[in-house]
Amino acid sequence: SLGFSLYYAVGSSPYHTNMLSFSAAGVILLLAWIYPSDSLYFHIGETEKKCFIEEIPDETMVIGKYRTQLWDKQTGSFLPSTPGLGMHVEIKDPDTKIILSRQYGSDGRFTFTSHTPGEHQICLHSNSTKMALFAGGKLRVHLDIQVGEHTNNYPEIAAKDKLTELQLRVRQLLDQVEQIQKEQNYQRYREERFRMTSESTNQRVLWWSIAQTVILIVTGIWQMKHLKSFFEAKKLHSERAFHRSVTSTRELMVTHPKVC
Amino acid sequence: MHGSLWVLLQVLWAQLLCGWVLGSELTFELPDNAKQCFYEDIIMGTKCTLEFQVVTGGHYDVDCRLEDPDGTTLYKEMKKQYDSFTFTAAKNGTYKFCFSNEFSTFTHKTVYFDFQVGDDPPLFPNENRVTALTQMESACVSIHEALKSVIDYQTHFRLREAQGRSRAEDLNTRVAFWSIGEAIILLVVSISQVVLLRSFFSDKKTTTTRVGS
């Protein structure tokens, strides 16, 4: 925001033909374009991968800016910028297809536009060329992700299209309303998915309860039939065995009368 | 000379305006037994708001803790699903807020948070704040604020819907696995019952056939 304000200030001042201040402003604008200005930061370990999820409707632009700082043991503070330290940025779309997989330097800016609505995953992990850099230290990552209407740079739009203040405000309102409309469309698509999932669950429960009842009845009948035939066979067999034992004892009594 | 002085004044004015910092809104994954902290440098006197909501995972709760530069806890809540906390920064320095999932053993969670620091930067950083806005302009400003709150409500609605949807999809897969598993178990149990019964009677059969010698 410093760069933008400076650029605007220089552009509107009556002495804007001063090339030096203009180019200085340009440089600051470029840096502001890359650097997230005083934003949120967190710490990341050496092999750690940090992922962020952005659930967005389709045709939405997302701009992410990050800045890294490395802990310096000698000075006991974080160095402003470390060469040789890179961050690998990987972005996946809702179908887990990789739409961006690039290596950036210690400071970087990545941008993408969604073509399918849904959850996009932005993953960052450090890819340091010199492993010694990390040695027990932590990496501080400043991150700023802007989505949809927030990606618009209004002072730039005003300068490009030569809009008055009121026109620019109305333009901002139009962009906001467009974002709301897109989100509502996405909401309709999500609700449809939810409904389909619920109906599929309903169907599955129905079929499963019918199938279970059928399996229960069939196995019950099979068990009874099988056991019945098994015991009938056993009963026959045991009757025959009993008859055999009776006849053999009778024979024994006839042949050896002294035993009894 | 005069021109560069004018530019310098503009730059200093712009620097002053940079007390306005953009808000950060992020959704991240918090693995089980993990703690994730975020830091932000805030100037004294800025009004800040921290809002968070658990999107997916377990019982949809997370521990949240907000500390000021001296380490004093400004806000601490355990196992909260959704909350919003507004405070005015009393000191200059780095404020830290952490989300913890250390109480959970195997569910990892997705947490959304929105940390607003100060007001949004004005559309025209160069404008002179002394002149009053015309009626049209103030109407535009109020519409802008209303639309911002609409977008905010939409975001919260989307998160709640995502919660419901992930539960429904979980249920769907669980029903599928459970029904297949139970059918298999039924078959296995019924067959093994029969086999076991047969084995009981088979043993007796061998003992009864051994008639005296």
Short mmCIF file of C-alpha atoms in Angstrom, two decimals:
data_model
loop_
_atom_site.label_atom_id
_atom_site.label_comp_id
_atom_site.label_asym_id
_atom_site.label_seq_id
_atom_site.Cartn_x
_atom_site.Cartn_y
_atom_site.Cartn_z
CA SER A 1 0.00 0.00 0.00
CA LEU A 2 3.00 2.28 0.50
CA GLY A 3 4.05 1.75 -3.08
CA PHE A 4 0.59 2.37 -4.45
CA SER A 5 0.15 5.54 -2.45
CA LEU A 6 3.56 6.75 -3.47
CA TYR A 7 2.89 5.99 -7.12
CA TYR A 8 -0.41 7.84 -6.94
CA ALA A 9 1.17 10.74 -5.13
CA VAL A 10 3.88 11.06 -7.71
CA GLY A 11 1.44 10.65 -10.55
CA SER A 12 -0.86 13.37 -9.31
CA SER A 13 1.76 15.87 -8.26
CA PRO A 14 2.29 18.77 -10.64
CA TYR A 15 5.98 17.94 -10.83
CA HIS A 16 5.56 14.38 -12.03
CA THR A 17 7.98 14.95 -14.83
CA ASN A 18 10.72 14.50 -12.25
CA MET A 19 12.06 11.25 -13.66
CA LEU A 20 14.15 10.31 -10.62
CA SER A 21 11.31 10.40 -8.14
CA PHE A 22 9.10 8.64 -10.68
CA SER A 23 11.54 5.78 -11.15
CA ALA A 24 12.08 5.56 -7.40
CA ALA A 25 8.36 5.30 -6.96
CA GLY A 26 8.32 2.66 -9.67
CA VAL A 27 10.90 0.60 -7.82
CA ILE A 28 8.97 0.90 -4.57
CA LEU A 29 5.81 -0.05 -6.43
CA LEU A 30 7.55 -3.14 -7.78
CA LEU A 31 8.74 -4.10 -4.32
CA ALA A 32 5.28 -3.51 -2.88
CA TRP A 33 3.93 -5.65 -5.69
CA ILE A 34 6.06 -8.55 -4.47
CA TYR A 35 6.37 -7.98 -0.72
CA PRO A 36 3.41 -8.58 1.54
CA SER A 37 3.30 -5.40 3.55
CA ASP A 38 3.67 -6.15 7.28
CA SER A 39 1.37 -9.11 7.13
CA LEU A 40 0.84 -12.21 9.13
CA TYR A 41 3.79 -14.55 9.54
CA PHE A 42 4.45 -18.02 10.87
CA HIS A 43 7.38 -20.35 11.37
CA ILE A 44 8.12 -23.33 9.23
CA GLY A 45 10.61 -26.15 9.76
CA GLU A 46 13.07 -27.42 7.24
CA THR A 47 11.18 -30.28 5.68
CA GLU A 48 7.79 -29.07 6.78
CA LYS A 49 5.06 -28.50 4.25
CA LYS A 50 2.38 -26.00 5.11
CA CYS A 51 -0.88 -26.14 3.23
CA PHE A 52 -3.65 -23.61 3.01
CA ILE A 53 -7.09 -24.20 1.58
CA GLU A 54 -9.05 -21.70 -0.45
CA GLU A 55 -12.61 -22.62 -1.27
CA ILE A 56 -13.52 -20.41 -4.20
CA PRO A 57 -16.03 -20.24 -7.04
CA ASP A 58 -14.78 -20.56 -10.61
CA GLU A 59 -13.11 -17.79 -12.60
CA THR A 60 -11.77 -16.23 -9.41
CA MET A 61 -8.31 -14.79 -9.27
CA VAL A 62 -6.05 -15.50 -6.31
CA ILE A 63 -2.80 -13.67 -5.63
CA GLY A 64 -0.39 -14.90 -3.00
CA LYS A 65 2.69 -13.07 -1.80
CA TYR A 66 5.26 -14.40 0.58
CA ARG A 67 8.52 -13.23 2.10
CA THR A 68 10.98 -15.38 4.01
CA GLN A 69 13.44 -14.58 6.75
CA LEU A 70 15.99 -16.91 8.23
CA TRP A 71 17.03 -17.01 11.88
CA ASP A 72 20.64 -15.92 12.20
CA LYS A 73 22.34 -17.40 15.27
CA GLN A 74 25.13 -14.81 15.30
CA THR A 75 23.00 -11.72 15.40
CA GLY A 76 20.17 -13.49 17.21
CA SER A 77 17.57 -12.11 14.87
CA PHE A 78 15.92 -12.77 11.57
CA LEU A 79 17.82 -11.68 8.49
CA PRO A 80 15.78 -9.60 6.08
CA SER A 81 16.38 -11.74 3.04
CA THR A 82 18.44 -14.82 2.36
CA PRO A 83 19.76 -15.74 -1.07
CA GLY A 84 19.92 -19.41 -1.93
CA LEU A 85 16.75 -20.09 0.00
CA GLY A 86 13.81 -21.01 -2.14
CA MET A 87 10.21 -21.94 -1.54
CA HIS A 88 8.40 -24.48 -3.63
CA VAL A 89 4.80 -23.55 -4.25
CA GLU A 90 2.33 -26.22 -5.31
CA ILE A 91 -1.32 -25.50 -6.03
CA LYS A 92 -3.91 -28.22 -6.54
CA ASP A 93 -7.41 -27.78 -7.88
CA PRO A 94 -10.53 -29.47 -6.41
CA ASP A 95 -9.86 -32.58 -8.54
CA THR A 96 -6.37 -32.84 -6.94
CA LYS A 97 -4.78 -31.97 -10.24
CA ILE A 98 -1.70 -29.78 -9.93
CA ILE A 99 -2.24 -26.44 -11.60
CA LEU A 100 0.93 -24.75 -10.42
CA SER A 101 4.16 -26.28 -9.20
CA ARG A 102 7.01 -23.83 -9.22
CA GLN A 103 10.10 -22.93 -7.34
CA TYR A 104 10.38 -19.33 -6.26
CA GLY A 105 13.15 -17.41 -4.53
CA SER A 106 13.13 -16.31 -0.94
CA ASP A 107 10.47 -13.73 -1.85
CA GLY A 108 7.82 -14.50 -4.34
CA ARG A 109 4.45 -13.81 -5.79
CA PHE A 110 2.21 -16.43 -7.30
CA THR A 111 -1.15 -16.03 -8.95
CA PHE A 112 -3.74 -18.33 -10.45
CA THR A 113 -7.32 -18.23 -11.65
CA SER A 114 -9.65 -21.05 -10.73
CA HIS A 115 -11.44 -22.86 -13.55
CA THR A 116 -13.45 -25.25 -11.41
CA PRO A 117 -15.26 -24.21 -8.25
CA GLY A 118 -14.16 -25.87 -5.06
CA GLU A 119 -11.35 -26.34 -2.60
CA HIS A 120 -7.98 -25.36 -3.94
CA GLN A 121 -4.95 -26.28 -1.92
CA ILE A 122 -1.89 -24.04 -1.77
CA CYS A 123 1.16 -25.80 -0.34
CA LEU A 124 4.50 -24.25 0.52
CA HIS A 125 7.68 -25.98 1.53
CA SER A 126 11.20 -24.73 1.64
CA ASN A 127 13.70 -26.00 -0.85
CA SER A 128 16.98 -24.65 0.41
CA THR A 129 19.99 -25.23 -1.80
CA LYS A 130 22.37 -25.08 1.14
CA MET A 131 21.14 -27.33 3.92
CA ALA A 132 23.59 -25.70 6.35
CA LEU A 133 21.52 -22.54 6.23
CA PHE A 134 18.79 -24.15 8.20
CA ALA A 135 20.80 -25.97 10.83
CA GLY A 136 18.50 -25.93 13.82
CA GLY A 137 16.97 -22.66 12.82
CA LYS A 138 13.48 -21.82 11.80
CA LEU A 139 12.26 -20.02 8.78
CA ARG A 140 9.86 -17.14 9.17
CA VAL A 141 7.37 -16.84 6.31
CA HIS A 142 5.23 -13.75 5.80
CA LEU A 143 2.19 -14.68 3.79
CA ASP A 144 -0.60 -12.71 2.23
CA ILE A 145 -3.27 -14.34 0.10
CA GLN A 146 -5.87 -12.17 -1.59
CA VAL A 147 -8.92 -13.62 -3.30
CA GLY A 148 -11.37 -12.31 -5.88
CA GLU A 149 -12.33 -8.72 -5.46
CA HIS A 150 -9.43 -8.02 -3.10
CA THR A 151 -6.96 -8.67 -5.91
CA ASN A 152 -8.06 -5.55 -7.70
CA ASN A 153 -5.70 -2.66 -7.50
CA TYR A 154 -8.01 0.35 -7.48
CA PRO A 155 -5.53 3.20 -7.79
CA GLU A 156 -4.10 1.43 -10.82
CA ILE A 157 -7.55 0.95 -12.34
CA ALA A 158 -8.37 4.61 -11.70
CA ALA A 159 -5.19 5.72 -13.40
CA LYS A 160 -5.63 3.37 -16.35
CA ASP A 161 -9.30 4.03 -17.08
CA LYS A 162 -9.17 7.64 -15.90
CA LEU A 163 -12.07 7.33 -13.50
CA THR A 164 -13.29 9.99 -11.13
CA GLU A 165 -13.63 9.27 -7.42
CA LEU A 166 -17.30 8.46 -7.66
CA GLN A 167 -16.80 6.23 -10.69
CA LEU A 168 -14.08 4.34 -8.87
CA ARG A 169 -16.28 3.79 -5.84
CA VAL A 170 -19.09 2.50 -8.05
CA ARG A 171 -16.59 0.24 -9.79
CA GLN A 172 -15.59 -1.19 -6.44
CA LEU A 173 -19.24 -1.82 -5.57
CA LEU A 174 -19.77 -3.55 -8.93
CA ASP A 175 -16.81 -5.84 -8.27
CA GLN A 176 -18.11 -6.69 -4.83
CA VAL A 177 -21.57 -7.50 -6.17
CA GLU A 178 -20.01 -9.69 -8.86
CA GLN A 179 -18.13 -11.60 -6.21
CA ILE A 180 -21.32 -12.10 -4.22
CA GLN A 181 -23.10 -13.40 -7.32
CA LYS A 182 -20.30 -15.87 -8.02
CA GLU A 183 -20.38 -17.09 -4.47
CA GLN A 184 -24.17 -17.59 -4.67
CA ASN A 185 -23.75 -19.68 -7.82
CA TYR A 186 -21.13 -21.74 -6.10
CA GLN A 187 -23.47 -22.12 -3.14
CA ARG A 188 -26.13 -23.56 -5.45
CA TYR A 189 -23.65 -26.05 -6.90
CA ARG A 190 -22.53 -27.09 -3.42
CA GLU A 191 -26.06 -27.59 -2.20
CA GLU A 192 -26.73 -29.82 -5.19
CA ARG A 193 -23.70 -31.94 -4.32
CA PHE A 194 -24.82 -32.17 -0.72
CA ARG A 195 -28.27 -33.26 -1.80
CA MET A 196 -26.83 -35.93 -4.10
CA THR A 197 -24.64 -37.27 -1.31
CA SER A 198 -27.62 -37.44 1.07
CA GLU A 199 -29.77 -39.21 -1.51
CA SER A 200 -27.01 -41.69 -2.23
CA THR A 201 -26.73 -42.44 1.49
CA ASN A 202 -30.49 -42.89 1.64
CA GLN A 203 -30.40 -45.35 -1.29
CA ARG A 204 -27.52 -47.28 0.19
CA VAL A 205 -29.22 -47.67 3.55
CA LEU A 206 -32.40 -48.86 1.83
CA TRP A 207 -30.66 -51.45 -0.33
CA TRP A 208 -28.48 -52.60 2.50
CA SER A 209 -31.39 -53.23 4.86
CA ILE A 210 -33.23 -55.23 2.17
CA ALA A 211 -30.10 -57.19 1.32
CA GLN A 212 -29.38 -57.93 4.96
CA THR A 213 -32.87 -59.22 5.59
CA VAL A 214 -32.61 -61.47 2.53
CA ILE A 215 -29.17 -62.77 3.59
CA LEU A 216 -30.45 -63.43 7.11
CA ILE A 217 -33.45 -65.39 5.90
CA VAL A 218 -31.46 -67.35 3.33
CA THR A 219 -28.70 -68.28 5.76
CA GLY A 220 -31.27 -69.23 8.40
CA ILE A 221 -33.07 -71.54 5.98
CA TRP A 222 -29.80 -73.03 4.76
CA GLN A 223 -28.61 -73.63 8.32
CA MET A 224 -31.82 -75.40 9.28
CA LYS A 225 -31.87 -77.53 6.13
CA HIS A 226 -28.24 -78.45 6.41
CA LEU A 227 -28.43 -79.31 10.09
CA LYS A 228 -31.64 -81.28 9.58
CA SER A 229 -30.10 -83.39 6.83
CA PHE A 230 -26.95 -83.75 8.88
CA PHE A 231 -28.80 -85.02 11.95
CA GLU A 232 -31.05 -87.30 9.91
CA ALA A 233 -27.98 -88.85 8.39
CA LYS A 234 -26.46 -89.12 11.84
CA LYS A 235 -29.63 -90.64 13.29
CA LEU A 236 -29.76 -93.28 10.55
CA HIS A 237 -26.11 -93.97 10.99
CA SER A 238 -26.38 -94.23 14.76
CA GLU A 239 -29.47 -96.53 14.46
CA ARG A 240 -27.58 -98.78 12.12
CA ALA A 241 -24.60 -98.75 14.45
CA PHE A 242 -26.85 -99.64 17.40
CA HIS A 243 -28.44 -102.53 15.48
CA ARG A 244 -25.01 -103.76 14.52
CA SER A 245 -23.81 -103.67 18.10
CA VAL A 246 -26.93 -105.53 19.32
CA THR A 247 -26.52 -108.31 16.71
CA SER A 248 -22.84 -108.66 17.47
CA THR A 249 -23.51 -109.00 21.24
CA ARG A 250 -26.20 -111.65 20.50
CA GLU A 251 -23.70 -113.53 18.35
CA LEU A 252 -21.19 -113.25 21.14
CA MET A 253 -23.71 -114.68 23.62
CA VAL A 254 -24.50 -117.60 21.28
CA THR A 255 -20.83 -118.46 20.54
CA HIS A 256 -19.51 -117.91 24.07
CA PRO A 257 -22.28 -118.73 26.55
CA LYS A 258 -19.88 -118.86 29.54
CA VAL A 259 -18.99 -115.09 29.27
CA CYS A 260 -22.48 -113.87 30.29
CA MET B 1 13.52 21.25 -5.39
CA HIS B 2 10.01 22.24 -4.53
CA GLY B 3 8.69 19.30 -6.52
CA SER B 4 10.82 16.73 -4.72
CA LEU B 5 9.85 18.24 -1.36
CA TRP B 6 6.20 17.86 -2.31
CA VAL B 7 6.81 14.24 -3.26
CA LEU B 8 8.63 13.67 0.04
CA LEU B 9 5.68 15.10 1.95
CA GLN B 10 3.34 12.81 0.05
CA VAL B 11 5.56 9.86 0.90
CA LEU B 12 5.56 10.74 4.58
CA TRP B 13 1.79 11.11 4.49
CA ALA B 14 1.51 7.75 2.78
CA GLN B 15 3.74 6.24 5.47
CA LEU B 16 1.40 7.58 8.12
CA LEU B 17 -1.54 6.08 6.32
CA CYS B 18 0.20 2.74 6.40
CA GLY B 19 -1.09 2.32 9.92
CA TRP B 20 -3.87 0.64 7.99
CA VAL B 21 -2.92 -2.94 7.32
CA LEU B 22 -4.96 -5.41 5.30
CA GLY B 23 -6.72 -8.21 7.14
CA SER B 24 -5.60 -11.81 6.70
CA GLU B 25 -8.00 -14.64 6.15
CA LEU B 26 -6.62 -18.17 5.92
CA THR B 27 -7.84 -21.76 6.05
CA PHE B 28 -5.19 -24.28 7.09
CA GLU B 29 -4.92 -27.87 8.16
CA LEU B 30 -4.03 -28.65 11.75
CA PRO B 31 -2.77 -32.23 12.20
CA ASP B 32 -3.51 -34.13 15.40
CA ASN B 33 -1.36 -33.28 18.41
CA ALA B 34 -0.15 -30.19 16.61
CA LYS B 35 -0.09 -26.52 17.41
CA GLN B 36 0.08 -23.76 14.84
CA CYS B 37 0.96 -20.17 15.73
CA PHE B 38 0.66 -16.98 13.75
CA TYR B 39 2.29 -13.67 14.53
CA GLU B 40 1.57 -10.10 13.51
CA ASP B 41 3.20 -6.79 14.32
CA ILE B 42 0.57 -4.33 15.46
CA ILE B 43 0.79 -0.64 16.27
CA MET B 44 -0.67 0.58 19.55
CA GLY B 45 -4.23 1.79 19.35
CA THR B 46 -5.40 -0.27 16.38
CA LYS B 47 -8.64 -2.10 16.77
CA CYS B 48 -8.24 -5.77 15.83
CA THR B 49 -10.65 -8.66 15.45
CA LEU B 50 -9.85 -12.35 15.47
CA GLU B 51 -12.54 -14.69 14.21
CA PHE B 52 -12.09 -18.43 13.80
CA GLN B 53 -14.19 -21.43 12.86
CA VAL B 54 -13.40 -25.11 12.64
CA VAL B 55 -14.41 -26.41 9.21
CA THR B 56 -13.81 -30.17 9.32
CA GLY B 57 -12.58 -32.78 11.73
CA GLY B 58 -13.66 -34.69 14.81
CA HIS B 59 -15.95 -32.74 17.10
CA TYR B 60 -15.19 -29.50 15.27
CA ASP B 61 -13.40 -27.92 18.22
CA VAL B 62 -10.00 -26.37 18.73
CA ASP B 63 -8.09 -24.53 21.47
CA CYS B 64 -7.29 -20.91 20.73
CA ARG B 65 -5.00 -18.53 22.55
CA LEU B 66 -4.08 -14.91 21.85
CA GLU B 67 -1.07 -13.26 23.50
CA ASP B 68 0.25 -9.73 23.47
CA PRO B 69 3.97 -8.81 23.02
CA ASP B 70 4.67 -9.28 26.75
CA GLY B 71 3.17 -12.76 26.79
CA THR B 72 0.00 -11.81 28.64
CA THR B 73 -2.91 -13.91 27.49
CA LEU B 74 -5.63 -11.72 26.07
CA TYR B 75 -7.92 -14.52 25.00
CA LYS B 76 -7.91 -18.18 25.81
CA GLU B 77 -10.63 -20.70 25.00
CA MET B 78 -10.52 -24.48 25.01
CA LYS B 79 -12.45 -26.68 22.60
CA LYS B 80 -14.35 -23.94 20.89
CA GLN B 81 -16.08 -24.37 17.54
CA TYR B 82 -16.49 -20.77 16.53
CA ASP B 83 -15.68 -17.47 18.18
CA SER B 84 -15.01 -13.82 17.51
CA PHE B 85 -12.79 -11.64 19.68
CA THR B 86 -12.24 -7.89 19.31
CA PHE B 87 -9.52 -5.98 21.13
CA THR B 88 -7.60 -2.73 20.89
CA ALA B 89 -3.85 -3.10 20.86
CA ALA B 90 -2.47 -1.60 24.04
CA LYS B 91 1.16 -2.00 23.15
CA ASN B 92 3.35 -1.92 20.09
CA GLY B 93 4.81 -5.23 19.13
CA THR B 94 4.28 -8.74 17.92
CA TYR B 95 0.97 -10.30 18.84
CA LYS B 96 0.74 -14.06 18.68
CA PHE B 97 -2.25 -16.33 18.35
CA CYS B 98 -2.14 -20.12 18.39
CA PHE B 99 -4.50 -22.91 17.51
CA SER B 100 -3.93 -26.19 19.25
CA ASN B 101 -5.19 -29.68 18.46
CA GLU B 102 -3.10 -31.35 21.13
CA PHE B 103 -6.07 -32.89 22.89
CA SER B 104 -7.00 -34.94 19.85
CA THR B 105 -5.27 -38.23 19.11
CA PHE B 106 -6.17 -39.00 15.55
CA THR B 107 -8.43 -36.42 14.00
CA HIS B 108 -6.82 -33.61 12.11
CA LYS B 109 -8.79 -30.47 11.67
CA THR B 110 -9.22 -27.70 9.17
CA VAL B 111 -9.40 -24.28 10.80
CA TYR B 112 -10.47 -21.00 9.22
CA PHE B 113 -9.48 -17.71 10.80
CA ASP B 114 -9.88 -14.06 9.89
CA PHE B 115 -7.59 -11.59 11.60
CA GLN B 116 -8.59 -8.01 10.85
CA VAL B 117 -6.12 -5.34 11.91
CA GLY B 118 -7.32 -1.77 11.78
CA ASP B 119 -9.59 -0.46 9.05
CA ASP B 120 -9.37 -1.21 5.38
CA PRO B 121 -7.02 1.08 3.49
CA PRO B 122 -8.93 3.96 1.91
CA LEU B 123 -9.58 3.84 -1.79
CA PHE B 124 -7.77 7.10 -2.31
CA PRO B 125 -4.73 7.16 -0.07
CA ASN B 126 -3.91 10.60 -1.25
CA GLU B 127 -7.20 12.29 -0.48
CA ASN B 128 -7.47 15.02 2.07
CA ARG B 129 -9.56 13.70 4.92
CA VAL B 130 -10.77 17.13 5.93
CA THR B 131 -13.24 17.63 3.05
CA ALA B 132 -16.58 15.98 3.66
CA LEU B 133 -17.91 13.35 1.32
CA THR B 134 -20.77 14.23 -0.99
CA GLN B 135 -24.07 12.47 -0.55
CA MET B 136 -23.33 10.10 -3.43
CA GLU B 137 -19.96 9.24 -1.98
CA SER B 138 -21.27 8.59 1.49
CA ALA B 139 -24.04 6.43 -0.03
CA CYS B 140 -21.34 4.48 -1.84
CA VAL B 141 -19.40 4.07 1.38
CA SER B 142 -22.42 2.71 3.26
CA ILE B 143 -23.24 0.30 0.41
CA HIS B 144 -19.62 -0.85 0.48
CA GLU B 145 -19.80 -1.55 4.19
CA ALA B 146 -23.10 -3.42 3.80
CA LEU B 147 -21.68 -5.54 0.98
CA LYS B 148 -18.64 -6.32 3.09
CA SER B 149 -20.87 -7.71 5.80
CA VAL B 150 -22.82 -9.70 3.17
CA ILE B 151 -19.58 -11.26 1.98
CA ASP B 152 -18.65 -12.00 5.58
CA TYR B 153 -21.97 -13.77 6.21
CA GLN B 154 -21.55 -15.69 2.98
CA THR B 155 -18.16 -16.91 4.14
CA HIS B 156 -19.54 -18.15 7.44
CA PHE B 157 -22.45 -19.81 5.70
CA ARG B 158 -20.09 -21.52 3.27
CA LEU B 159 -18.02 -22.85 6.19
CA ARG B 160 -21.06 -24.22 7.99
CA GLU B 161 -22.26 -25.83 4.78
CA ALA B 162 -18.81 -27.35 4.29
CA GLN B 163 -19.09 -28.82 7.79
CA GLY B 164 -22.47 -30.39 7.01
CA ARG B 165 -21.30 -31.64 3.65
CA SER B 166 -18.16 -33.32 5.00
CA ARG B 167 -20.26 -35.07 7.65
CA ALA B 168 -22.70 -36.29 4.98
CA GLU B 169 -19.89 -37.59 2.79
CA ASP B 170 -18.30 -39.33 5.78
CA LEU B 171 -21.63 -40.95 6.58
CA ASN B 172 -22.03 -42.10 3.02
CA THR B 173 -18.69 -43.90 2.90
CA ARG B 174 -19.18 -45.34 6.38
CA VAL B 175 -22.58 -46.77 5.41
CA ALA B 176 -21.06 -48.37 2.31
CA PHE B 177 -18.20 -50.02 4.21
CA TRP B 178 -20.39 -51.07 7.08
CA SER B 179 -23.02 -52.73 4.93
CA ILE B 180 -20.44 -54.72 2.95
CA GLY B 181 -18.59 -55.66 6.15
CA GLU B 182 -21.70 -56.73 7.94
CA ALA B 183 -22.88 -58.89 5.05
CA ILE B 184 -19.51 -60.67 5.03
CA ILE B 185 -19.59 -61.12 8.81
CA LEU B 186 -23.09 -62.59 8.64
CA LEU B 187 -22.09 -65.15 6.06
CA VAL B 188 -18.90 -66.10 7.87
CA VAL B 189 -20.65 -66.46 11.23
CA SER B 190 -23.50 -68.57 9.89
CA ILE B 191 -21.16 -70.93 8.01
CA SER B 192 -18.81 -71.29 10.97
CA GLN B 193 -21.76 -71.99 13.29
CA VAL B 194 -22.79 -74.91 11.14
CA VAL B 195 -19.24 -76.19 10.82
CA LEU B 196 -18.70 -75.96 14.57
CA LEU B 197 -21.90 -77.84 15.34
CA ARG B 198 -20.93 -80.54 12.90
CA SER B 199 -17.54 -80.84 14.51
CA PHE B 200 -19.14 -81.37 17.95
CA PHE B 201 -21.23 -84.25 16.72
CA SER B 202 -18.49 -85.71 14.56
CA ASP B 203 -16.32 -86.33 17.65
CA LYS B 204 -19.13 -88.19 19.43
CA LYS B 205 -19.69 -90.27 16.32
CA THR B 206 -16.14 -91.64 16.39
CA THR B 207 -16.40 -92.62 20.08
CA THR B 208 -19.77 -94.37 19.66
CA THR B 209 -18.65 -96.50 16.69
CA ARG B 210 -15.92 -98.10 18.74
CA VAL B 211 -17.74 -101.18 19.94
CA GLY B 212 -16.17 -103.59 22.44
CA SER B 213 -13.59 -105.98 21.09
#
